[in-house]
């Protein structure tokens, strides 16, 4: 496995304005994550873990410091290039699935491929293969309202995997699922990680967080604990 | 970059999901486009009508007016008074020119035409046998005036079809005697039904010989002289010949104005085209209203679809892509509206032409082109700001739903 850092943060700071009060969400944060790592980020609400995930996902920019993604500095990149970098390298999985209700499961999953201009035939083949791997092959033409929570999250995983990203970012991926469905979804994510994809999971769920090989604990915008589990 | 067919499909899914919103916007644009088409078709119809009237009369005509058109000084061109009148003798001299085919001197006034107690105040034209030829009028019953010199003062008249019906009903008028003012005239002919000609209702007038008119109206001064040209005569040359001729007859004074039918036609064309364009612009205001409505609806759509926009950006859509998606939605709506508007406009014009056959409306091609293009430009301009607003949505905040 390639162990070179795919994500590097150097002295990253981020401040939001809460009314007129500045809220320092990330404080001189430095972090290095290697290709293929399985990392969980835990911490109380407001600790900055989601902001960190959005920063790594190029949805947000640091006020200062630098974020390197696959050895490319990203802070000063123009928005158009950040969009392409995000599309080609990063897959997102959200707590509330974020599927478009009017699109079928297949169309939802193929959204990043459509945005990349990939022909429809290639998209269909790819999504059919992914759905088959994720155990939802027969749900291709269903609308989101016709799917269960576990199935919705699998569709979201298929969407995240559509562009064969190097990094998967999951924000509370089991937050809206029952224990059984949540367990299945985590199994799927771990299988993907074993195939070489870097996996970052933000969670409140201690049990889920402990399944990751590397566990980060955040408090008040600072990583207070960075540990690697024995297993 | 999204493929055009995918972008099209994506937009159509959005539009078909909100059929009422889509229908309202399509109808609004359609009303704007069809308004432009219908109103400009009225202007174009008027232009065609005038052109038709001119061509009915013939384009090889010169109209000689007494008095010289003064263009120096003053706010408006004026016809100066002249010490010398334009007379039948002048008209007769013009007729001697080899370049001239027919000459119709006109002495006109209004008079009461009366038959057995039924009377109508109408325009009475005094002219010669050439009048019917130069105005392309034909006789339905009886005859016109003879070319005989002695006929010029005879108490004969030709009645327009409407005047004949008013006075005689279904009876034959030919051979009967009518009173024009205080004189008796024998009806020798009735004009064929033709309608108006350049605002002059030929159906509601009486024509009498020129000398008879001079006596009736107590003046030898002609109202104008209509001259038709020989087939190979050049308009400018003939104009100059007539000016020189009348100048010589009027002791060296150039005291007439000659207007050619072609020049009048061009002037009318210019005016009607200008009026049509002005009407089109006024109708175009409804397209602006459609643009404002589209902007408003697009703003609402951006607010309602913030989470979707955030997601699109999260999975790789650039700002430009998001902006394009919104612009394309409004463009599709506008194109649909424009197509419906064109169909509606042409259908209503066709219906109007079927119901009112004597005034034919015609949609000018430029109006179709300009209305459709304007609708597209207006929709893009008015959706630009909501689309930019959508492009600027912060994906993180949008996906949180606040």
Short mmCIF file of N, CA and C in Angstrom, two decimals, chain A residues 22 34 64 68 153 202 213:
data_model
loop_
_atom_site.label_atom_id
_atom_site.label_comp_id
_atom_site.label_asym_id
_atom_site.label_seq_id
_atom_site.Cartn_x
_atom_site.Cartn_y
_atom_site.Cartn_z
N UNK A 22 -16.38 36.66 16.54
CA UNK A 22 -15.59 35.68 15.79
C UNK A 22 -15.53 34.35 16.55
N UNK A 34 -2.16 9.45 5.24
CA UNK A 34 -1.57 8.71 4.12
C UNK A 34 -2.64 8.05 3.27
N UNK A 64 -5.91 30.79 6.99
CA UNK A 64 -4.45 30.80 6.87
C UNK A 64 -3.97 29.36 6.95
N UNK A 68 -2.71 20.56 1.51
CA UNK A 68 -2.17 19.88 0.33
C UNK A 68 -3.01 18.63 0.08
N UNK A 153 -28.47 5.26 1.80
CA UNK A 153 -27.06 5.53 2.07
C UNK A 153 -26.16 4.74 1.12
N UNK A 202 -16.35 11.21 10.14
CA UNK A 202 -16.65 12.08 11.27
C UNK A 202 -17.85 11.47 11.99
N UNK A 213 -8.80 2.56 12.13
CA UNK A 213 -7.46 2.21 12.57
C UNK A 213 -6.81 3.40 13.28
#
